[in-house]
Amino acid sequence: PESKSTVALNLAIAIGELVERVLLIDGDCEAKRLSADIGSLTKPGLEEVLNLQKLDAQALAPPPGLKIDVLPNGQRSEAATKQRHHQTE
């Protein structure tokens, strides 16, 4: 069976063929499967946006061969990890 990330990526690619711009955001802060699938595990992304850190334009660079922009999950800061852990207790 295909994962939700795979379905989302395939849907974004299909929509990208019909419209000018598509932005796919990896919002799975735990598994980061989409970021892994497109080879962006170490790139800045959503975690940095949530922590109000600046991103350069390359963070939204399309994966090779795709006509979509992807905001990978990024790297969770230690402070964010502690805060999220505290919120789930």
PDB file of N, CA and C in Angstrom:
ATOM      1  N   PRO A   1       0.826  -1.203   0.000  1.00  0.00           N
ATOM      2  CA  PRO A   1       0.000   0.000   0.000  1.00  0.00           C
ATOM      3  C   PRO A   1       0.868   1.265   0.000  1.00  0.00           C
ATOM      4  N   GLU A   2       0.379   2.275  -0.657  1.00  0.00           N
ATOM      5  CA  GLU A   2       1.095   3.543  -0.712  1.00  0.00           C
ATOM      6  C   GLU A   2       0.843   4.341   0.559  1.00  0.00           C
ATOM      7  N   SER A   3       1.860   5.085   0.980  1.00  0.00           N
ATOM      8  CA  SER A   3       1.718   5.931   2.164  1.00  0.00           C
ATOM      9  C   SER A   3       0.995   7.227   1.793  1.00  0.00           C
ATOM     10  N   LYS A   4       0.540   7.927   2.819  1.00  0.00           N
ATOM     11  CA  LYS A   4      -0.108   9.224   2.573  1.00  0.00           C
ATOM     12  C   LYS A   4       0.863  10.185   1.911  1.00  0.00           C
ATOM     13  N   SER A   5       2.138  10.107   2.291  1.00  0.00           N
ATOM     14  CA  SER A   5       3.147  10.985   1.690  1.00  0.00           C
ATOM     15  C   SER A   5       3.319  10.707   0.206  1.00  0.00           C
ATOM     16  N   THR A   6       3.313   9.432  -0.154  1.00  0.00           N
ATOM     17  CA  THR A   6       3.447   9.061  -1.564  1.00  0.00           C
ATOM     18  C   THR A   6       2.234   9.536  -2.357  1.00  0.00           C
ATOM     19  N   VAL A   7       1.061   9.365  -1.796  1.00  0.00           N
ATOM     20  CA  VAL A   7      -0.157   9.827  -2.466  1.00  0.00           C
ATOM     21  C   VAL A   7      -0.121  11.349  -2.631  1.00  0.00           C
ATOM     22  N   ALA A   8       0.281  12.065  -1.574  1.00  0.00           N
ATOM     23  CA  ALA A   8       0.358  13.532  -1.641  1.00  0.00           C
ATOM     24  C   ALA A   8       1.357  13.973  -2.699  1.00  0.00           C
ATOM     25  N   LEU A   9       2.515  13.317  -2.761  1.00  0.00           N
ATOM     26  CA  LEU A   9       3.524  13.659  -3.759  1.00  0.00           C
ATOM     27  C   LEU A   9       3.003  13.407  -5.171  1.00  0.00           C
ATOM     28  N   ASN A  10       2.390  12.267  -5.380  1.00  0.00           N
ATOM     29  CA  ASN A  10       1.852  11.955  -6.710  1.00  0.00           C
ATOM     30  C   ASN A  10       0.741  12.916  -7.107  1.00  0.00           C
ATOM     31  N   LEU A  11      -0.108  13.292  -6.172  1.00  0.00           N
ATOM     32  CA  LEU A  11      -1.170  14.253  -6.451  1.00  0.00           C
ATOM     33  C   LEU A  11      -0.577  15.621  -6.798  1.00  0.00           C
ATOM     34  N   ALA A  12       0.424  16.047  -6.046  1.00  0.00           N
ATOM     35  CA  ALA A  12       1.065  17.336  -6.326  1.00  0.00           C
ATOM     36  C   ALA A  12       1.720  17.337  -7.707  1.00  0.00           C
ATOM     37  N   ILE A  13       2.353  16.228  -8.057  1.00  0.00           N
ATOM     38  CA  ILE A  13       2.977  16.129  -9.382  1.00  0.00           C
ATOM     39  C   ILE A  13       1.917  16.230 -10.474  1.00  0.00           C
ATOM     40  N   ALA A  14       0.795  15.533 -10.287  1.00  0.00           N
ATOM     41  CA  ALA A  14      -0.286  15.583 -11.283  1.00  0.00           C
ATOM     42  C   ALA A  14      -0.861  16.986 -11.402  1.00  0.00           C
ATOM     43  N   ILE A  15      -1.098  17.644 -10.279  1.00  0.00           N
ATOM     44  CA  ILE A  15      -1.631  19.010 -10.303  1.00  0.00           C
ATOM     45  C   ILE A  15      -0.617  19.958 -10.933  1.00  0.00           C
ATOM     46  N   GLY A  16       0.663  19.702 -10.674  1.00  0.00           N
ATOM     47  CA  GLY A  16       1.723  20.526 -11.246  1.00  0.00           C
ATOM     48  C   GLY A  16       1.739  20.518 -12.764  1.00  0.00           C
ATOM     49  N   GLU A  17       1.190  19.488 -13.350  1.00  0.00           N
ATOM     50  CA  GLU A  17       1.089  19.427 -14.810  1.00  0.00           C
ATOM     51  C   GLU A  17      -0.044  20.318 -15.328  1.00  0.00           C
ATOM     52  N   LEU A  18      -0.975  20.684 -14.445  1.00  0.00           N
ATOM     53  CA  LEU A  18      -2.158  21.449 -14.855  1.00  0.00           C
ATOM     54  C   LEU A  18      -2.088  22.936 -14.504  1.00  0.00           C
ATOM     55  N   VAL A  19      -1.350  23.271 -13.468  1.00  0.00           N
ATOM     56  CA  VAL A  19      -1.299  24.659 -13.010  1.00  0.00           C
ATOM     57  C   VAL A  19       0.152  25.129 -12.964  1.00  0.00           C
ATOM     58  N   GLU A  20       0.312  26.428 -12.776  1.00  0.00           N
ATOM     59  CA  GLU A  20       1.648  27.017 -12.836  1.00  0.00           C
ATOM     60  C   GLU A  20       2.521  26.669 -11.635  1.00  0.00           C
ATOM     61  N   ARG A  21       1.944  26.711 -10.427  1.00  0.00           N
ATOM     62  CA  ARG A  21       2.760  26.477  -9.225  1.00  0.00           C
ATOM     63  C   ARG A  21       2.032  25.583  -8.244  1.00  0.00           C
ATOM     64  N   VAL A  22       2.791  24.691  -7.635  1.00  0.00           N
ATOM     65  CA  VAL A  22       2.288  23.822  -6.582  1.00  0.00           C
ATOM     66  C   VAL A  22       3.341  23.801  -5.487  1.00  0.00           C
ATOM     67  N   LEU A  23       2.889  23.969  -4.249  1.00  0.00           N
ATOM     68  CA  LEU A  23       3.772  23.858  -3.101  1.00  0.00           C
ATOM     69  C   LEU A  23       3.277  22.711  -2.238  1.00  0.00           C
ATOM     70  N   LEU A  24       4.121  21.725  -2.035  1.00  0.00           N
ATOM     71  CA  LEU A  24       3.817  20.581  -1.187  1.00  0.00           C
ATOM     72  C   LEU A  24       4.643  20.730   0.079  1.00  0.00           C
ATOM     73  N   ILE A  25       3.991  20.667   1.231  1.00  0.00           N
ATOM     74  CA  ILE A  25       4.659  20.861   2.524  1.00  0.00           C
ATOM     75  C   ILE A  25       4.672  19.552   3.291  1.00  0.00           C
ATOM     76  N   ASP A  26       5.855  19.146   3.740  1.00  0.00           N
ATOM     77  CA  ASP A  26       5.968  17.953   4.576  1.00  0.00           C
ATOM     78  C   ASP A  26       5.674  18.351   6.013  1.00  0.00           C
ATOM     79  N   GLY A  27       4.444  18.084   6.444  1.00  0.00           N
ATOM     80  CA  GLY A  27       4.020  18.451   7.792  1.00  0.00           C
ATOM     81  C   GLY A  27       4.109  17.325   8.791  1.00  0.00           C
ATOM     82  N   ASP A  28       4.671  16.199   8.413  1.00  0.00           N
ATOM     83  CA  ASP A  28       4.809  15.070   9.331  1.00  0.00           C
ATOM     84  C   ASP A  28       6.122  15.229  10.089  1.00  0.00           C
ATOM     85  N   CYS A  29       6.016  15.812  11.277  1.00  0.00           N
ATOM     86  CA  CYS A  29       7.216  16.153  12.044  1.00  0.00           C
ATOM     87  C   CYS A  29       7.903  14.930  12.652  1.00  0.00           C
ATOM     88  N   GLU A  30       7.264  13.791  12.617  1.00  0.00           N
ATOM     89  CA  GLU A  30       7.865  12.597  13.195  1.00  0.00           C
ATOM     90  C   GLU A  30       8.497  11.704  12.126  1.00  0.00           C
ATOM     91  N   ALA A  31       7.713  11.262  11.159  1.00  0.00           N
ATOM     92  CA  ALA A  31       8.225  10.306  10.175  1.00  0.00           C
ATOM     93  C   ALA A  31       9.083  10.971   9.089  1.00  0.00           C
ATOM     94  N   LYS A  32       8.704  12.161   8.649  1.00  0.00           N
ATOM     95  CA  LYS A  32       9.430  12.901   7.603  1.00  0.00           C
ATOM     96  C   LYS A  32       9.618  12.074   6.331  1.00  0.00           C
ATOM     97  N   ARG A  33       8.631  11.242   6.019  1.00  0.00           N
ATOM     98  CA  ARG A  33       8.757  10.343   4.878  1.00  0.00           C
ATOM     99  C   ARG A  33       8.855  11.090   3.554  1.00  0.00           C
ATOM    100  N   LEU A  34       8.045  12.136   3.397  1.00  0.00           N
ATOM    101  CA  LEU A  34       8.092  12.902   2.152  1.00  0.00           C
ATOM    102  C   LEU A  34       9.477  13.510   1.958  1.00  0.00           C
ATOM    103  N   SER A  35      10.008  14.112   3.012  1.00  0.00           N
ATOM    104  CA  SER A  35      11.352  14.699   2.922  1.00  0.00           C
ATOM    105  C   SER A  35      12.380  13.636   2.558  1.00  0.00           C
ATOM    106  N   ALA A  36      12.243  12.444   3.127  1.00  0.00           N
ATOM    107  CA  ALA A  36      13.165  11.348   2.804  1.00  0.00           C
ATOM    108  C   ALA A  36      13.000  10.915   1.352  1.00  0.00           C
ATOM    109  N   ASP A  37      11.758  10.816   0.893  1.00  0.00           N
ATOM    110  CA  ASP A  37      11.486  10.357  -0.473  1.00  0.00           C
ATOM    111  C   ASP A  37      12.090  11.278  -1.529  1.00  0.00           C
ATOM    112  N   ILE A  38      12.163  12.569  -1.231  1.00  0.00           N
ATOM    113  CA  ILE A  38      12.699  13.513  -2.223  1.00  0.00           C
ATOM    114  C   ILE A  38      14.151  13.893  -1.923  1.00  0.00           C
ATOM    115  N   GLY A  39      14.760  13.242  -0.927  1.00  0.00           N
ATOM    116  CA  GLY A  39      16.171  13.486  -0.622  1.00  0.00           C
ATOM    117  C   GLY A  39      16.432  14.809   0.061  1.00  0.00           C
ATOM    118  N   SER A  40      15.500  15.259   0.912  1.00  0.00           N
ATOM    119  CA  SER A  40      15.639  16.567   1.560  1.00  0.00           C
ATOM    120  C   SER A  40      15.625  16.476   3.082  1.00  0.00           C
ATOM    121  N   LEU A  41      16.069  15.367   3.637  1.00  0.00           N
ATOM    122  CA  LEU A  41      16.020  15.204   5.098  1.00  0.00           C
ATOM    123  C   LEU A  41      16.870  16.221   5.846  1.00  0.00           C
ATOM    124  N   THR A  42      17.962  16.661   5.254  1.00  0.00           N
ATOM    125  CA  THR A  42      18.868  17.566   5.957  1.00  0.00           C
ATOM    126  C   THR A  42      18.669  19.029   5.584  1.00  0.00           C
ATOM    127  N   LYS A  43      17.736  19.308   4.676  1.00  0.00           N
ATOM    128  CA  LYS A  43      17.505  20.697   4.267  1.00  0.00           C
ATOM    129  C   LYS A  43      16.589  21.407   5.263  1.00  0.00           C
ATOM    130  N   PRO A  44      16.746  22.724   5.402  1.00  0.00           N
ATOM    131  CA  PRO A  44      15.816  23.476   6.261  1.00  0.00           C
ATOM    132  C   PRO A  44      14.415  23.459   5.662  1.00  0.00           C
ATOM    133  N   GLY A  45      13.416  23.657   6.523  1.00  0.00           N
ATOM    134  CA  GLY A  45      12.047  23.623   6.023  1.00  0.00           C
ATOM    135  C   GLY A  45      11.031  24.061   7.044  1.00  0.00           C
ATOM    136  N   LEU A  46       9.960  23.294   7.182  1.00  0.00           N
ATOM    137  CA  LEU A  46       8.830  23.656   8.026  1.00  0.00           C
ATOM    138  C   LEU A  46       9.235  23.889   9.477  1.00  0.00           C
ATOM    139  N   GLU A  47      10.092  23.059  10.019  1.00  0.00           N
ATOM    140  CA  GLU A  47      10.523  23.242  11.417  1.00  0.00           C
ATOM    141  C   GLU A  47      11.148  24.617  11.609  1.00  0.00           C
ATOM    142  N   GLU A  48      11.943  25.050  10.657  1.00  0.00           N
ATOM    143  CA  GLU A  48      12.571  26.366  10.760  1.00  0.00           C
ATOM    144  C   GLU A  48      11.535  27.480  10.640  1.00  0.00           C
ATOM    145  N   VAL A  49      10.538  27.298   9.770  1.00  0.00           N
ATOM    146  CA  VAL A  49       9.468  28.287   9.642  1.00  0.00           C
ATOM    147  C   VAL A  49       8.710  28.395  10.970  1.00  0.00           C
ATOM    148  N   LEU A  50       8.395  27.249  11.578  1.00  0.00           N
ATOM    149  CA  LEU A  50       7.664  27.253  12.844  1.00  0.00           C
ATOM    150  C   LEU A  50       8.466  27.887  13.971  1.00  0.00           C
ATOM    151  N   ASN A  51       9.781  27.819  13.869  1.00  0.00           N
ATOM    152  CA  ASN A  51      10.648  28.431  14.875  1.00  0.00           C
ATOM    153  C   ASN A  51      11.064  29.844  14.493  1.00  0.00           C
ATOM    154  N   LEU A  52      10.396  30.395  13.472  1.00  0.00           N
ATOM    155  CA  LEU A  52      10.600  31.771  13.013  1.00  0.00           C
ATOM    156  C   LEU A  52      12.029  32.045  12.569  1.00  0.00           C
ATOM    157  N   GLN A  53      12.672  31.031  12.013  1.00  0.00           N
ATOM    158  CA  GLN A  53      14.002  31.215  11.459  1.00  0.00           C
ATOM    159  C   GLN A  53      13.862  31.528   9.977  1.00  0.00           C
ATOM    160  N   LYS A  54      14.810  32.273   9.464  1.00  0.00           N
ATOM    161  CA  LYS A  54      14.763  32.625   8.043  1.00  0.00           C
ATOM    162  C   LYS A  54      15.160  31.437   7.184  1.00  0.00           C
ATOM    163  N   LEU A  55      14.535  31.361   6.032  1.00  0.00           N
ATOM    164  CA  LEU A  55      14.884  30.352   5.034  1.00  0.00           C
ATOM    165  C   LEU A  55      15.342  31.053   3.775  1.00  0.00           C
ATOM    166  N   ASP A  56      16.286  30.459   3.097  1.00  0.00           N
ATOM    167  CA  ASP A  56      16.652  31.034   1.805  1.00  0.00           C
ATOM    168  C   ASP A  56      15.784  30.402   0.721  1.00  0.00           C
ATOM    169  N   ALA A  57      15.848  30.955  -0.444  1.00  0.00           N
ATOM    170  CA  ALA A  57      14.983  30.505  -1.546  1.00  0.00           C
ATOM    171  C   ALA A  57      15.257  29.053  -1.924  1.00  0.00           C
ATOM    172  N   GLN A  58      16.450  28.556  -1.654  1.00  0.00           N
ATOM    173  CA  GLN A  58      16.779  27.182  -2.016  1.00  0.00           C
ATOM    174  C   GLN A  58      15.995  26.164  -1.196  1.00  0.00           C
ATOM    175  N   ALA A  59      15.428  26.585  -0.054  1.00  0.00           N
ATOM    176  CA  ALA A  59      14.624  25.665   0.750  1.00  0.00           C
ATOM    177  C   ALA A  59      13.402  25.197  -0.030  1.00  0.00           C
ATOM    178  N   LEU A  60      12.940  26.009  -0.976  1.00  0.00           N
ATOM    179  CA  LEU A  60      11.773  25.661  -1.787  1.00  0.00           C
ATOM    180  C   LEU A  60      12.147  25.175  -3.185  1.00  0.00           C
ATOM    181  N   ALA A  61      13.397  24.856  -3.372  1.00  0.00           N
ATOM    182  CA  ALA A  61      13.827  24.409  -4.694  1.00  0.00           C
ATOM    183  C   ALA A  61      13.125  23.109  -5.048  1.00  0.00           C
ATOM    184  N   PRO A  62      12.653  23.004  -6.287  1.00  0.00           N
ATOM    185  CA  PRO A  62      11.964  21.770  -6.681  1.00  0.00           C
ATOM    186  C   PRO A  62      12.941  20.592  -6.695  1.00  0.00           C
ATOM    187  N   PRO A  63      12.458  19.419  -6.311  1.00  0.00           N
ATOM    188  CA  PRO A  63      13.307  18.230  -6.426  1.00  0.00           C
ATOM    189  C   PRO A  63      13.665  18.015  -7.891  1.00  0.00           C
ATOM    190  N   PRO A  64      14.819  17.431  -8.163  1.00  0.00           N
ATOM    191  CA  PRO A  64      15.238  17.206  -9.560  1.00  0.00           C
ATOM    192  C   PRO A  64      14.176  16.463 -10.353  1.00  0.00           C
ATOM    193  N   GLY A  65      13.849  17.002 -11.518  1.00  0.00           N
ATOM    194  CA  GLY A  65      12.916  16.357 -12.421  1.00  0.00           C
ATOM    195  C   GLY A  65      11.453  16.597 -12.120  1.00  0.00           C
ATOM    196  N   LEU A  66      11.128  17.362 -11.077  1.00  0.00           N
ATOM    197  CA  LEU A  66       9.732  17.615 -10.736  1.00  0.00           C
ATOM    198  C   LEU A  66       9.384  19.081 -10.973  1.00  0.00           C
ATOM    199  N   LYS A  67       8.127  19.332 -11.335  1.00  0.00           N
ATOM    200  CA  LYS A  67       7.661  20.695 -11.594  1.00  0.00           C
ATOM    201  C   LYS A  67       6.893  21.261 -10.405  1.00  0.00           C
ATOM    202  N   ILE A  68       7.244  20.831  -9.192  1.00  0.00           N
ATOM    203  CA  ILE A  68       6.575  21.328  -7.995  1.00  0.00           C
ATOM    204  C   ILE A  68       7.626  21.831  -7.019  1.00  0.00           C
ATOM    205  N   ASP A  69       7.221  22.703  -6.122  1.00  0.00           N
ATOM    206  CA  ASP A  69       8.081  23.124  -5.027  1.00  0.00           C
ATOM    207  C   ASP A  69       7.691  22.305  -3.808  1.00  0.00           C
ATOM    208  N   VAL A  70       8.694  21.930  -3.019  1.00  0.00           N
ATOM    209  CA  VAL A  70       8.440  21.155  -1.812  1.00  0.00           C
ATOM    210  C   VAL A  70       9.137  21.830  -0.643  1.00  0.00           C
ATOM    211  N   LEU A  71       8.384  22.070   0.430  1.00  0.00           N
ATOM    212  CA  LEU A  71       8.975  22.555   1.673  1.00  0.00           C
ATOM    213  C   LEU A  71       9.189  21.327   2.540  1.00  0.00           C
ATOM    214  N   PRO A  72      10.458  20.894   2.682  1.00  0.00           N
ATOM    215  CA  PRO A  72      10.703  19.710   3.489  1.00  0.00           C
ATOM    216  C   PRO A  72      10.400  19.974   4.960  1.00  0.00           C
ATOM    217  N   ASN A  73      10.460  18.943   5.771  1.00  0.00           N
ATOM    218  CA  ASN A  73      10.133  19.103   7.178  1.00  0.00           C
ATOM    219  C   ASN A  73      11.180  19.914   7.917  1.00  0.00           C
ATOM    220  N   GLY A  74      12.438  19.749   7.599  1.00  0.00           N
ATOM    221  CA  GLY A  74      13.490  20.509   8.254  1.00  0.00           C
ATOM    222  C   GLY A  74      14.017  19.815   9.496  1.00  0.00           C
ATOM    223  N   GLN A  75      14.781  20.568  10.267  1.00  0.00           N
ATOM    224  CA  GLN A  75      15.434  20.035  11.454  1.00  0.00           C
ATOM    225  C   GLN A  75      14.836  20.665  12.703  1.00  0.00           C
ATOM    226  N   ARG A  76      14.294  19.853  13.581  1.00  0.00           N
ATOM    227  CA  ARG A  76      13.686  20.341  14.817  1.00  0.00           C
ATOM    228  C   ARG A  76      14.779  20.788  15.783  1.00  0.00           C
ATOM    229  N   SER A  77      14.614  21.984  16.332  1.00  0.00           N
ATOM    230  CA  SER A  77      15.581  22.473  17.308  1.00  0.00           C
ATOM    231  C   SER A  77      15.384  21.745  18.633  1.00  0.00           C
ATOM    232  N   GLU A  78      16.404  21.767  19.464  1.00  0.00           N
ATOM    233  CA  GLU A  78      16.322  21.113  20.776  1.00  0.00           C
ATOM    234  C   GLU A  78      15.235  21.757  21.627  1.00  0.00           C
ATOM    235  N   ALA A  79      15.109  23.086  21.553  1.00  0.00           N
ATOM    236  CA  ALA A  79      14.072  23.785  22.325  1.00  0.00           C
ATOM    237  C   ALA A  79      12.677  23.371  21.871  1.00  0.00           C
ATOM    238  N   ALA A  80      12.472  23.221  20.573  1.00  0.00           N
ATOM    239  CA  ALA A  80      11.164  22.804  20.058  1.00  0.00           C
ATOM    240  C   ALA A  80      10.850  21.376  20.478  1.00  0.00           C
ATOM    241  N   THR A  81      11.864  20.520  20.475  1.00  0.00           N
ATOM    242  CA  THR A  81      11.666  19.129  20.903  1.00  0.00           C
ATOM    243  C   THR A  81      11.208  19.089  22.354  1.00  0.00           C
ATOM    244  N   LYS A  82      11.869  19.857  23.207  1.00  0.00           N
ATOM    245  CA  LYS A  82      11.498  19.894  24.623  1.00  0.00           C
ATOM    246  C   LYS A  82      10.089  20.450  24.800  1.00  0.00           C
ATOM    247  N   GLN A  83       9.752  21.517  24.068  1.00  0.00           N
ATOM    248  CA  GLN A  83       8.433  22.134  24.189  1.00  0.00           C
ATOM    249  C   GLN A  83       7.342  21.163  23.740  1.00  0.00           C
ATOM    250  N   ARG A  84       7.541  20.489  22.621  1.00  0.00           N
ATOM    251  CA  ARG A  84       6.528  19.543  22.136  1.00  0.00           C
ATOM    252  C   ARG A  84       6.383  18.347  23.064  1.00  0.00           C
ATOM    253  N   HIS A  85       7.487  17.903  23.642  1.00  0.00           N
ATOM    254  CA  HIS A  85       7.430  16.786  24.579  1.00  0.00           C
ATOM    255  C   HIS A  85       6.645  17.193  25.830  1.00  0.00           C
ATOM    256  N   HIS A  86       6.881  18.408  26.281  1.00  0.00           N
ATOM    257  CA  HIS A  86       6.166  18.929  27.461  1.00  0.00           C
ATOM    258  C   HIS A  86       4.661  19.041  27.180  1.00  0.00           C
ATOM    259  N   GLN A  87       4.292  19.433  25.979  1.00  0.00           N
ATOM    260  CA  GLN A  87       2.884  19.599  25.621  1.00  0.00           C
ATOM    261  C   GLN A  87       2.147  18.273  25.554  1.00  0.00           C
ATOM    262  N   THR A  88       2.852  17.176  25.292  1.00  0.00           N
ATOM    263  CA  THR A  88       2.193  15.888  25.172  1.00  0.00           C
ATOM    264  C   THR A  88       2.105  15.140  26.492  1.00  0.00           C
ATOM    265  N   GLU A  89       2.713  15.660  27.515  1.00  0.00           N
ATOM    266  CA  GLU A  89       2.654  14.995  28.831  1.00  0.00           C
ATOM    267  C   GLU A  89       1.327  15.215  29.512  1.00  0.00           C
TER     268      GLU A  89
END
